[in-house]
Short mmCIF file of N, CA and C in Angstrom, two decimals:
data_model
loop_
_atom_site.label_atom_id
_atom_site.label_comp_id
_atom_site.label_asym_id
_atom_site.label_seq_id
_atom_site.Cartn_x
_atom_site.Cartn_y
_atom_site.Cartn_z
N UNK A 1 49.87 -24.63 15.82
CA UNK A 1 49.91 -23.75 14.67
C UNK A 1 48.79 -24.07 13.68
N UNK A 2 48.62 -25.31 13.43
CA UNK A 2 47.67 -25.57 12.51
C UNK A 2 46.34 -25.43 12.98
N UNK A 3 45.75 -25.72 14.49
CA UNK A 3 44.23 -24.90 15.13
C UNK A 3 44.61 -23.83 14.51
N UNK A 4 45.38 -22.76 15.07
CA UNK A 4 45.10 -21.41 14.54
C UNK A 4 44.84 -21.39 13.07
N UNK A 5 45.41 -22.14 12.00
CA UNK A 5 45.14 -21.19 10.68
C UNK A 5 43.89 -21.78 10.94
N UNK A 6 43.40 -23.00 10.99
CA UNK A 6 41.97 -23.57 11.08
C UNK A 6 41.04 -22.99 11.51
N UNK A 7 41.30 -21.94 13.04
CA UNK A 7 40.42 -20.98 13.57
C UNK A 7 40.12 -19.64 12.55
N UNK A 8 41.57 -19.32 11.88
CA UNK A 8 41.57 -17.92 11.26
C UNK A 8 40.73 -18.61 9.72
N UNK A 9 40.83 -19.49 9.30
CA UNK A 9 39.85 -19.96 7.66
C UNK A 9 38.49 -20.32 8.41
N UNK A 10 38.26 -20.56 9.41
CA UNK A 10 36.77 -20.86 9.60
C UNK A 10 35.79 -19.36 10.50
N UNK A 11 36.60 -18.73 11.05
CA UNK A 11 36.69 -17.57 11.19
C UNK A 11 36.13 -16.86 9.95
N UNK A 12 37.03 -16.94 8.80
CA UNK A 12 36.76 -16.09 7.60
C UNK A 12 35.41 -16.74 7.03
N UNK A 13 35.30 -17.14 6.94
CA UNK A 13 34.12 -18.49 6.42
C UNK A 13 33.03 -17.61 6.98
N UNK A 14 33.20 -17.70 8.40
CA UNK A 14 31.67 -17.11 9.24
C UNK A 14 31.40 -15.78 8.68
N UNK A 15 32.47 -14.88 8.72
CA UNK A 15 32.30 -13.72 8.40
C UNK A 15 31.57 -13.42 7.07
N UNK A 16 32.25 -13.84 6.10
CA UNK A 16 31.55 -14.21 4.78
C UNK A 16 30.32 -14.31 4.64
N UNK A 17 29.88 -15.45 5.35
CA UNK A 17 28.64 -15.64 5.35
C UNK A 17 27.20 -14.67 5.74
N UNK A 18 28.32 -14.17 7.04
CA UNK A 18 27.02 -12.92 7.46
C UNK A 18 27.34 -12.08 7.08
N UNK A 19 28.33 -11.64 6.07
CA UNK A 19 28.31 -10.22 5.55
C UNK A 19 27.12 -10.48 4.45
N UNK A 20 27.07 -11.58 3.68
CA UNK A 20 26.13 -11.99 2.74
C UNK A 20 24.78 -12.15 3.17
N UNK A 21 24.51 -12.66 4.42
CA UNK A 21 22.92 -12.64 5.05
C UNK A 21 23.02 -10.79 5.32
N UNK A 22 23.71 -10.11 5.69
CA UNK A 22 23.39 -8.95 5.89
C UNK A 22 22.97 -8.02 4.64
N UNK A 23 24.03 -8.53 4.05
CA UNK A 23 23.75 -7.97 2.41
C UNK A 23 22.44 -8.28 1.71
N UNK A 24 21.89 -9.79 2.41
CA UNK A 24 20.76 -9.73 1.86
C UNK A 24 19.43 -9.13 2.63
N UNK A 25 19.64 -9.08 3.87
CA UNK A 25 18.36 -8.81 5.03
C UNK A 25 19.04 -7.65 5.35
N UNK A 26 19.40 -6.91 5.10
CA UNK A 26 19.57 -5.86 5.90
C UNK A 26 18.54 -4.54 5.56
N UNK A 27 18.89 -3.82 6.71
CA UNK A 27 17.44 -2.99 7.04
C UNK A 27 18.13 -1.30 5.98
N UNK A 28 17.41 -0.89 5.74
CA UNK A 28 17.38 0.52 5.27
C UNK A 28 16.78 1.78 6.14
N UNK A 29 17.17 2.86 5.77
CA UNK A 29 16.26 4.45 6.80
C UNK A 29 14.85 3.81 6.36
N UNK A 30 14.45 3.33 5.34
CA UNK A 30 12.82 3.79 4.54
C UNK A 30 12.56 2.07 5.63
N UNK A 31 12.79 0.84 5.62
CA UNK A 31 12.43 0.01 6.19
C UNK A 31 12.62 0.26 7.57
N UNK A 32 13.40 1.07 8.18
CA UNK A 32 13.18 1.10 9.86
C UNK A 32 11.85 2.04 10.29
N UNK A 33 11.87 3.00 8.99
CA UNK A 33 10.50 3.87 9.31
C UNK A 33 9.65 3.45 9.05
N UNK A 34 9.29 2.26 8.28
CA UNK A 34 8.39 2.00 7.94
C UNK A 34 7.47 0.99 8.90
N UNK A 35 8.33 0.21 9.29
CA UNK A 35 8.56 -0.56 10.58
C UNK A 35 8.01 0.13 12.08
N UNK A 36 8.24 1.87 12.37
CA UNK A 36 7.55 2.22 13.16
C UNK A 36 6.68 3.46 13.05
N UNK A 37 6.56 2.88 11.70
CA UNK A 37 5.14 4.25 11.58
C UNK A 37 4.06 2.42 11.54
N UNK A 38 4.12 1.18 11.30
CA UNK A 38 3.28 0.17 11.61
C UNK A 38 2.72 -0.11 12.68
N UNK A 39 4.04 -0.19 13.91
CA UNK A 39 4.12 -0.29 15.06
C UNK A 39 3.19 1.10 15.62
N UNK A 40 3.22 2.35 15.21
CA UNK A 40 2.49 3.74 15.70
C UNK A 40 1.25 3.39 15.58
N UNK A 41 0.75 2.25 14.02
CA UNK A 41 -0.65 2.59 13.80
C UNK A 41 -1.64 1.81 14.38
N UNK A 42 -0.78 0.46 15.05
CA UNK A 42 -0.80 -0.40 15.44
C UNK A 42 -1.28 -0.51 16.98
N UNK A 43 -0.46 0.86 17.67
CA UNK A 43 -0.91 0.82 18.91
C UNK A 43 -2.03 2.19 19.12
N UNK A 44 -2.41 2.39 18.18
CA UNK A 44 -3.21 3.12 18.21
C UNK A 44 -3.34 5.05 17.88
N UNK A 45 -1.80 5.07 17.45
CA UNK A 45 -1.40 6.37 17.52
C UNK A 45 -2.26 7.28 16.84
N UNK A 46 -2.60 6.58 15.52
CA UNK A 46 -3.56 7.43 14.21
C UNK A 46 -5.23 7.12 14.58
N UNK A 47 -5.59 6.47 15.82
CA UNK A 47 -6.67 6.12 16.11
C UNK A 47 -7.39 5.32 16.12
N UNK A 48 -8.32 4.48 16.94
CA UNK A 48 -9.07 3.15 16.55
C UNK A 48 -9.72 2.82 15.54
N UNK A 49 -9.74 3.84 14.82
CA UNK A 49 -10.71 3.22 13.57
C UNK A 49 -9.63 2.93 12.54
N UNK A 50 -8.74 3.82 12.47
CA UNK A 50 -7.54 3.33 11.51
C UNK A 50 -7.16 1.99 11.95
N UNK A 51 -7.16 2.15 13.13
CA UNK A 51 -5.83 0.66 13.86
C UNK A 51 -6.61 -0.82 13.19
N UNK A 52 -8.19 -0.28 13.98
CA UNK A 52 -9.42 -1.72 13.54
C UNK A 52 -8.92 -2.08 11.82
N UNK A 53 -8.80 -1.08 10.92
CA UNK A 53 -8.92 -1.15 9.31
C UNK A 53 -8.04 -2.00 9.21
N UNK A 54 -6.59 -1.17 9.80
CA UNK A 54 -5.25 -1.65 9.27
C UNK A 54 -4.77 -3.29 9.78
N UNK A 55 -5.82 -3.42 10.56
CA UNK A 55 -5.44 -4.86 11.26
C UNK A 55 -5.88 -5.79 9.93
N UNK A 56 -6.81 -5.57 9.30
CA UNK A 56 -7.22 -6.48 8.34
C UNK A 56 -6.02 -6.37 7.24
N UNK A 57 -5.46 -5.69 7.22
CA UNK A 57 -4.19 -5.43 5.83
C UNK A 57 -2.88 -6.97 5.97
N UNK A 58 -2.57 -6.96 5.22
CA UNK A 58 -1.29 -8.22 5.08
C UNK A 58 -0.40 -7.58 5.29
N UNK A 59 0.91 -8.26 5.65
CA UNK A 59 2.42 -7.48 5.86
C UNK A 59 2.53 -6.72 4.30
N UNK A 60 2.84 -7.43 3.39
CA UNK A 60 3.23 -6.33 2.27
C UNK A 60 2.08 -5.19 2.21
N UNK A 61 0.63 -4.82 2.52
CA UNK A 61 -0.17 -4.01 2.10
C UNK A 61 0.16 -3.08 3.12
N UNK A 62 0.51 -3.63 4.28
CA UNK A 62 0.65 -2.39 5.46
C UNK A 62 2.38 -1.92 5.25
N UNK A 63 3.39 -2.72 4.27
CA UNK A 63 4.33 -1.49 4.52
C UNK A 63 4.16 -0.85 3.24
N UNK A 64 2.70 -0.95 2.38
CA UNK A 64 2.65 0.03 1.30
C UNK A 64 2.17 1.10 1.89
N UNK A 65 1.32 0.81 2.86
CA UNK A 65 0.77 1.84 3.34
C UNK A 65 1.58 2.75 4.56
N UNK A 66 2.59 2.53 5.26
CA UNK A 66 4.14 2.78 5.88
C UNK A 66 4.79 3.51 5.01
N UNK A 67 5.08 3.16 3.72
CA UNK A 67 5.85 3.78 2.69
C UNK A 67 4.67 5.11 1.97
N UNK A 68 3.84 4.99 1.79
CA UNK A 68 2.97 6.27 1.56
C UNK A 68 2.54 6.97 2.25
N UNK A 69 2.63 6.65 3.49
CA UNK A 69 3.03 8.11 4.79
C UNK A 69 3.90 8.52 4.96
N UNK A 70 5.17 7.86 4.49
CA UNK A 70 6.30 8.70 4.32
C UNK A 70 6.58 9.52 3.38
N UNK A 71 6.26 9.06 2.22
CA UNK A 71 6.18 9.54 0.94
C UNK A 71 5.19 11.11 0.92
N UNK A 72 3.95 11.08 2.21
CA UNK A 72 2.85 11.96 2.04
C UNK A 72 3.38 13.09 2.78
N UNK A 73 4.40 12.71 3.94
CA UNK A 73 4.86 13.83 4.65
C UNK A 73 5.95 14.26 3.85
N UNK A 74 7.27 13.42 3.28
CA UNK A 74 8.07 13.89 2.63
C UNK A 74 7.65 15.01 1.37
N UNK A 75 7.20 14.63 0.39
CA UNK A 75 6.73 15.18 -0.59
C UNK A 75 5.59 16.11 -0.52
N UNK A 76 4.76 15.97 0.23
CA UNK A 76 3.33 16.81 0.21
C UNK A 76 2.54 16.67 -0.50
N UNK A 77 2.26 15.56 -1.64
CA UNK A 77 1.59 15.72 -2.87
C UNK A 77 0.76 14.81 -2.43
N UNK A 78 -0.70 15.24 -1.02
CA UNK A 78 -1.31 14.18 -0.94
C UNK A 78 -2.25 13.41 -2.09
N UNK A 79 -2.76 14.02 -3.53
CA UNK A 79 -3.37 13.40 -4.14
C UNK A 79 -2.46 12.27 -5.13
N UNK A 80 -1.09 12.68 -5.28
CA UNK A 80 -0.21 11.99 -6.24
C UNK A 80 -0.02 10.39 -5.29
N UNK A 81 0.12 10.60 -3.74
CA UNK A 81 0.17 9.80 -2.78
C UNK A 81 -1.08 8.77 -2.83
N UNK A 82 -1.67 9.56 -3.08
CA UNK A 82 -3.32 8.60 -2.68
C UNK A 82 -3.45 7.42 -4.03
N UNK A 83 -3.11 8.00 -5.00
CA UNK A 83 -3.31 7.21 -6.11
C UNK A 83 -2.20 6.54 -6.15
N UNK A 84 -0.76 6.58 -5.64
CA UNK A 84 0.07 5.35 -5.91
C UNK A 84 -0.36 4.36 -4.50
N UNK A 85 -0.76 4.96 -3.27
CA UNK A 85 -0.99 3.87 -2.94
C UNK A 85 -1.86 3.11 -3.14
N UNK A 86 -2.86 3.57 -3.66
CA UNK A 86 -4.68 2.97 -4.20
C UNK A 86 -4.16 1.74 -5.58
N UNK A 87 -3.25 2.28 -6.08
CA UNK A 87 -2.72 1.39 -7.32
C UNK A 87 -2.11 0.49 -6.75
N UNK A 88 -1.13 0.40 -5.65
CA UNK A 88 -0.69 -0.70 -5.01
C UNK A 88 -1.10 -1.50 -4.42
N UNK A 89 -2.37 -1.17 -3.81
CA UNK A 89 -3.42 -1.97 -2.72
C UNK A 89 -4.28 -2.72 -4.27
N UNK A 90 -4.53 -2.12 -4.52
CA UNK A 90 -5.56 -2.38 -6.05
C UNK A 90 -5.25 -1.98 -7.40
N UNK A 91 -4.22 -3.10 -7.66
CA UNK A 91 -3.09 -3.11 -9.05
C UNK A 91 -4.00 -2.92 -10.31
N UNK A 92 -5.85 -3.72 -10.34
CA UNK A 92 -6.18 -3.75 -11.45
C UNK A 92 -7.42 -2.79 -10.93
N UNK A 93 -7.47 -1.74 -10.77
CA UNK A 93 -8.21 -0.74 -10.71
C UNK A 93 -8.12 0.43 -11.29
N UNK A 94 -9.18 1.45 -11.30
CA UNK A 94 -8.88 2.63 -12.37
C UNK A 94 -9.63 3.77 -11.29
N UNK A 95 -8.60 5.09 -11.22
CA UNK A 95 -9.17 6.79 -10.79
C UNK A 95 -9.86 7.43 -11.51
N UNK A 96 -10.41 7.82 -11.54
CA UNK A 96 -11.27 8.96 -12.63
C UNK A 96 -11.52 10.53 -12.24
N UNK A 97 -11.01 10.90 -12.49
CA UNK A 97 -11.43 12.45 -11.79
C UNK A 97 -12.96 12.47 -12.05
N UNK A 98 -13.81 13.48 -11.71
CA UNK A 98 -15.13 13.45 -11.66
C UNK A 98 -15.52 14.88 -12.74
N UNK A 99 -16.14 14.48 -13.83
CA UNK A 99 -16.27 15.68 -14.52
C UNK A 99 -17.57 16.67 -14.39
N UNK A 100 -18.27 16.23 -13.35
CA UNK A 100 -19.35 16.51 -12.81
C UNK A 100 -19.13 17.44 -11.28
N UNK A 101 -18.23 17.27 -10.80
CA UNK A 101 -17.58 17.61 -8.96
C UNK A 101 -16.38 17.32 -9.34
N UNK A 102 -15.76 18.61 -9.40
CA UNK A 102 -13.97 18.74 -8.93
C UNK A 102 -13.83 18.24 -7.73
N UNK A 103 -14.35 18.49 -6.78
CA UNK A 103 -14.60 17.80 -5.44
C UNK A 103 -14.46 16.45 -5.21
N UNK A 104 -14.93 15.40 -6.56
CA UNK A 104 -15.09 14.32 -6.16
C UNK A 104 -14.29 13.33 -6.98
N UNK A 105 -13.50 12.20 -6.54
CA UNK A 105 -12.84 11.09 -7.52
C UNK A 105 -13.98 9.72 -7.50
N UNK A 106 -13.81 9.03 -8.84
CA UNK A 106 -14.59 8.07 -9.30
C UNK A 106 -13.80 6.83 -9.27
N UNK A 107 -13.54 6.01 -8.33
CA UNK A 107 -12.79 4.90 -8.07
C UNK A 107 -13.66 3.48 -8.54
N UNK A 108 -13.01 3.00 -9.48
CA UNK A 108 -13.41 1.51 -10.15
C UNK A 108 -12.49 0.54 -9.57
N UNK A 109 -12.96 0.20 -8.09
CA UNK A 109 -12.02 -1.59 -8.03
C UNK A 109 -12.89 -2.68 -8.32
N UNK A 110 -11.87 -3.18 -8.94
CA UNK A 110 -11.98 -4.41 -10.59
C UNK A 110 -12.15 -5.61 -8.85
N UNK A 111 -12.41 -5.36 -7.77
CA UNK A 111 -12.75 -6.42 -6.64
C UNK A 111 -14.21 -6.82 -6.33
N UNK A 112 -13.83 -8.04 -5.91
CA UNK A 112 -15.22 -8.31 -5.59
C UNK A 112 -15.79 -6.97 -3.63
N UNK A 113 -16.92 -6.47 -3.65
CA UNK A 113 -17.25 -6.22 -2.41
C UNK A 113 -17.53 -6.89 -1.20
N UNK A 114 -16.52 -6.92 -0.79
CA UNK A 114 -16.67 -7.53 0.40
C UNK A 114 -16.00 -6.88 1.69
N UNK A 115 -16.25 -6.94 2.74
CA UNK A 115 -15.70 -6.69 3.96
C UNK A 115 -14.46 -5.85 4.19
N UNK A 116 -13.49 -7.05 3.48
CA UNK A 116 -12.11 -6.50 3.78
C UNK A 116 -11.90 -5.50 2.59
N UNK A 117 -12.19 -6.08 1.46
CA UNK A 117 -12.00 -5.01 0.88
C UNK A 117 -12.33 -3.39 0.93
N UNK A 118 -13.65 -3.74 1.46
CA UNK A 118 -14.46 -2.15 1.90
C UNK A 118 -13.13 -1.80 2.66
N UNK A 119 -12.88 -2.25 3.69
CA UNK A 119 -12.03 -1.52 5.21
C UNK A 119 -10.57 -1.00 4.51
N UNK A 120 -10.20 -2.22 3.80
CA UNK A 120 -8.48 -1.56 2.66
C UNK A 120 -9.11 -0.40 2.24
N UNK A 121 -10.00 -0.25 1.56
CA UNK A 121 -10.32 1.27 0.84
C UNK A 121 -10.61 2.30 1.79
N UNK A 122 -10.82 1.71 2.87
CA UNK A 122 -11.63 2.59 4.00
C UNK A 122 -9.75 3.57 4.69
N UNK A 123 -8.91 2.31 4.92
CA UNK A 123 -8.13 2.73 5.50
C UNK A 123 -6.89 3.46 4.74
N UNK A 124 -7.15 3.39 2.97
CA UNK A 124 -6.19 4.29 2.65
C UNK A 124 -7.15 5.93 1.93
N UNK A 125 -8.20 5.27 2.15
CA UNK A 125 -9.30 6.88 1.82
C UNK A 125 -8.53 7.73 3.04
N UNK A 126 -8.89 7.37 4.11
CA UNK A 126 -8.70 7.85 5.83
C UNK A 126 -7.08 8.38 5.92
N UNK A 127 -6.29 7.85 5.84
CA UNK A 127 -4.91 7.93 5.48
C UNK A 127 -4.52 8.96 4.44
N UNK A 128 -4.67 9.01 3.50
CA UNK A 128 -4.28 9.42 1.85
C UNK A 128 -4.92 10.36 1.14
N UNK A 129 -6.93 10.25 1.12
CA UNK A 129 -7.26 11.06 0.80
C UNK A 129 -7.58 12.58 1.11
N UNK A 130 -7.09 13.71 0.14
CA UNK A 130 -7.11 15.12 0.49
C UNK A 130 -8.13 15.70 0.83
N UNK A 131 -8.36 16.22 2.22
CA UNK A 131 -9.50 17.73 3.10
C UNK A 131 -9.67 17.78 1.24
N UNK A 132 -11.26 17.18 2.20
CA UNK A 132 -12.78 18.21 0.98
C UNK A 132 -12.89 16.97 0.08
N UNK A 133 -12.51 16.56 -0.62
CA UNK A 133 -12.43 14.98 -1.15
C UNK A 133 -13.01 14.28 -1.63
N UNK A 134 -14.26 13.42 -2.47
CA UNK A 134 -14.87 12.46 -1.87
C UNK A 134 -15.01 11.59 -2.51
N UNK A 135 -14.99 10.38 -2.79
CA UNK A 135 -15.22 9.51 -3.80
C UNK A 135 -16.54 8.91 -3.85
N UNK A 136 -16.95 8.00 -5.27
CA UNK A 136 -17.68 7.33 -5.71
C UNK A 136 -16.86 6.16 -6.26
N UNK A 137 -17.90 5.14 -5.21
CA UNK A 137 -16.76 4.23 -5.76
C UNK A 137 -17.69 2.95 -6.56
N UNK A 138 -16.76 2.23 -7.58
CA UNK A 138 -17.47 0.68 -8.39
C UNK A 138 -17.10 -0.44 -7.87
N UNK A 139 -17.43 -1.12 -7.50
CA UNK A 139 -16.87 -2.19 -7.01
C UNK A 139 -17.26 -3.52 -8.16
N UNK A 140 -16.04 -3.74 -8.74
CA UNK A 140 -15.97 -5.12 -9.67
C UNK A 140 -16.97 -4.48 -11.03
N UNK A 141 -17.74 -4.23 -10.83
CA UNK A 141 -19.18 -3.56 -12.42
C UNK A 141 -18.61 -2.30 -12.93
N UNK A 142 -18.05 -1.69 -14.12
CA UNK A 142 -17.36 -0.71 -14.31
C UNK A 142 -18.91 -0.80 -15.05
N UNK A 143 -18.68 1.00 -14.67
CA UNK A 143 -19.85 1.85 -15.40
C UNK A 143 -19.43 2.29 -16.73
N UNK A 144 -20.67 2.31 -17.72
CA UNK A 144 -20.98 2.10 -19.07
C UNK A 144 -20.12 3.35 -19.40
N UNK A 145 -18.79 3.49 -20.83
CA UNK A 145 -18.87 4.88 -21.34
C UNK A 145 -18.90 4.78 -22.63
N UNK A 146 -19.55 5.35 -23.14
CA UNK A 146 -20.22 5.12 -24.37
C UNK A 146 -19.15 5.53 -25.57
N UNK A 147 -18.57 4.50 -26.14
CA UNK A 147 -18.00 4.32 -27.06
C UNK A 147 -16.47 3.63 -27.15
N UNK A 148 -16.57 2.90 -25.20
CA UNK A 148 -16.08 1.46 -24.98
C UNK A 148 -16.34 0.43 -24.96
N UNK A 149 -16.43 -0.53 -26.28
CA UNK A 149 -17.25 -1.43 -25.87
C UNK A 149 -16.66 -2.33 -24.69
N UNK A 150 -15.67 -2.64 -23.98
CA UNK A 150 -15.79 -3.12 -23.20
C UNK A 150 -16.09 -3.20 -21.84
N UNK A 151 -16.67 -1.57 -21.98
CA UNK A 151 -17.35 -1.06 -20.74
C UNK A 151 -19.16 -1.39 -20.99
N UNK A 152 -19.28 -1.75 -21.94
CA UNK A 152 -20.81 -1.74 -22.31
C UNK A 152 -21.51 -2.91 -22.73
N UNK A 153 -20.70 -3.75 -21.39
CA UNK A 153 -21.68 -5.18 -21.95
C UNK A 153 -23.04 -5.40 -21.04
N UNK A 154 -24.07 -5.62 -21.41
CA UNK A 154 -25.29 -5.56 -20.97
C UNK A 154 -25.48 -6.68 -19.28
N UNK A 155 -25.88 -6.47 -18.73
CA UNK A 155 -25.42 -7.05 -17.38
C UNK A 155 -24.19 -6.88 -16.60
N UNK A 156 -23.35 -6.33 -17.01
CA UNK A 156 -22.14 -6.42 -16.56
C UNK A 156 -21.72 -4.70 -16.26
N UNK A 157 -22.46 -3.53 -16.21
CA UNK A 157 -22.56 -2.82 -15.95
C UNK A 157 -22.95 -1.74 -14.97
N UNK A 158 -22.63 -0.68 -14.25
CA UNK A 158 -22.96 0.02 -13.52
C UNK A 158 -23.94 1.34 -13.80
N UNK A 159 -24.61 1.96 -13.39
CA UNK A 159 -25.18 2.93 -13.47
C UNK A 159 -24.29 4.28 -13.11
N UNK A 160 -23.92 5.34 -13.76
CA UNK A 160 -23.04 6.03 -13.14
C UNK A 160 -24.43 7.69 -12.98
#
């Protein structure tokens, strides 16, 4: 008699426990999709040049970029899409619409240029940005606007 209650309290014990690891790891609709729209881009579904980009991305940057293809098909709002994921990949960066070309956006990442960075921008331009499109982009040197001074320090500037 006493195994059994011992089986039925250690029993409860286990249960407990993995209801609580489940509660904490457990998967959602948006994390299982996200999970195989990675796996899609991964084996090549969206194409080799995406797949080459996205290989350079980290786990959290590639399920931002998982979660804004869902977000791009769900909603449709590919430019509202492009800029939350561009803000997520590149937290301290700035969009600019182009007051010169409706056509064109003016992207300032506050990054240094380098490699990977080019290919992250490469692979959520490719992904995210809207038919007809095109950017100009700063990399780390924000261009001068006249009557910021902290856009207008002498060396530290871009030509726009």
């Amino acid at each position: 008699m006493e195994k059994r209650e011992l089986r039925e309290k250690i029993f409860n014990i286990i249960i407990h426990i993995l209801s609580n690891i489940d509660l904490q790891e457990g998967l959602n609709k948006r994390l299982i999709l996200s999970r195989l729209i990675i796996n899609d881009i991964e084996n090549g579904v969206f194409g080799e040049k995406v797949n080459g980009f996205f290989r350079e991305l980290n786990k959290k940057e590639k399920m931002i970029i998982a979660g804004g293809l869902q977000d791009k098909y769900k909603y449709d709002r590919e430019l509202e899409v492009f800029k939350k994921v561009f803000k997520k990949i590149y937290p301290d960066s700035i969009i600019y619409d182009s007051l010169d070309d409706e056509e064109k956006l003016v992207l300032f990442i506050n990054y240094e240029n380098t490699k990977k960075n080019k290919q992250k921008e490469k692979v959520v331009e490719m992904l995210f940005l809207p038919t007809g499109l095109k950017t100009k982009i700063f990399w780390k040197k924000h261009f001068g606007v006249i009557g910021v001074e902290e856009t207008m320090v002498i060396g530290e500037i871009a030509i726009y």
